[in-house]
């Protein structure tokens, strides 16, 4: 559980450090969220972790885009 929390924090900080890669972060976040939804069928905790990390990455990327403009 600690590792998931740490990855969510890293996902939230990454777009602020390199805002020029916002499109990549959004695609990566959506991909992780979709992978998490598929993983929910066989490994619910892993699926929830991936969905959480993906959502955090997309939200942080969108906020970084708003701040950068």
XYZ file of C-alpha atoms in Angstrom:
69
model
C 0.000 0.000 0.000
C 2.885 2.339 0.739
C 4.326 1.731 -2.727
C 1.016 2.679 -4.339
C 0.888 5.910 -2.347
C 4.465 6.722 -3.297
C 3.749 6.096 -6.982
C 0.681 8.344 -6.832
C 2.816 11.127 -5.327
C 5.450 10.662 -8.044
C 2.725 10.690 -10.698
C 1.414 13.945 -9.271
C 4.852 15.601 -9.232
C 6.150 14.508 -12.672
C 4.034 16.850 -14.825
C 5.037 19.823 -12.692
C 8.711 19.069 -13.308
C 8.433 18.634 -17.093
C 5.269 20.374 -18.341
C 6.336 20.074 -21.984
C 5.548 16.344 -21.814
C 1.914 16.790 -20.762
C 0.561 14.842 -23.743
C 2.749 11.862 -22.894
C 1.632 11.957 -19.252
C -2.025 12.027 -20.266
C -1.593 9.069 -22.614
C 0.348 7.138 -19.978
C -2.267 7.904 -17.322
C -5.154 6.802 -19.523
C -3.261 3.652 -20.462
C -2.606 2.804 -16.818
C -6.246 3.438 -15.913
C -7.484 1.167 -18.713
C -4.952 -1.504 -17.755
C -6.170 -1.186 -14.169
C -9.766 -1.671 -15.241
C -8.797 -4.865 -17.052
C -6.746 -6.023 -14.059
C -9.736 -5.529 -11.762
C -11.146 -8.797 -13.081
C -8.283 -10.951 -11.825
C -6.367 -8.858 -9.271
C -8.653 -6.263 -7.668
C -6.024 -4.548 -5.500
C -3.559 -4.230 -8.364
C -6.338 -2.959 -10.604
C -7.384 -0.302 -8.108
C -3.770 0.759 -7.664
C -3.256 1.131 -11.419
C -6.498 3.056 -11.828
C -5.517 5.380 -8.975
C -2.062 6.023 -10.403
C -3.495 6.616 -13.879
C -6.113 9.066 -12.630
C -3.531 10.912 -10.528
C -1.238 11.208 -13.541
C -3.972 12.547 -15.830
C -5.228 15.066 -13.259
C -1.705 16.269 -12.479
C -0.920 16.616 -16.193
C -4.058 18.654 -16.806
C -3.277 20.898 -13.836
C 0.295 21.369 -15.083
C -1.073 22.338 -18.496
C -3.399 24.900 -16.919
C -0.601 26.385 -14.805
C 1.819 26.497 -17.761
C -0.559 28.542 -19.918
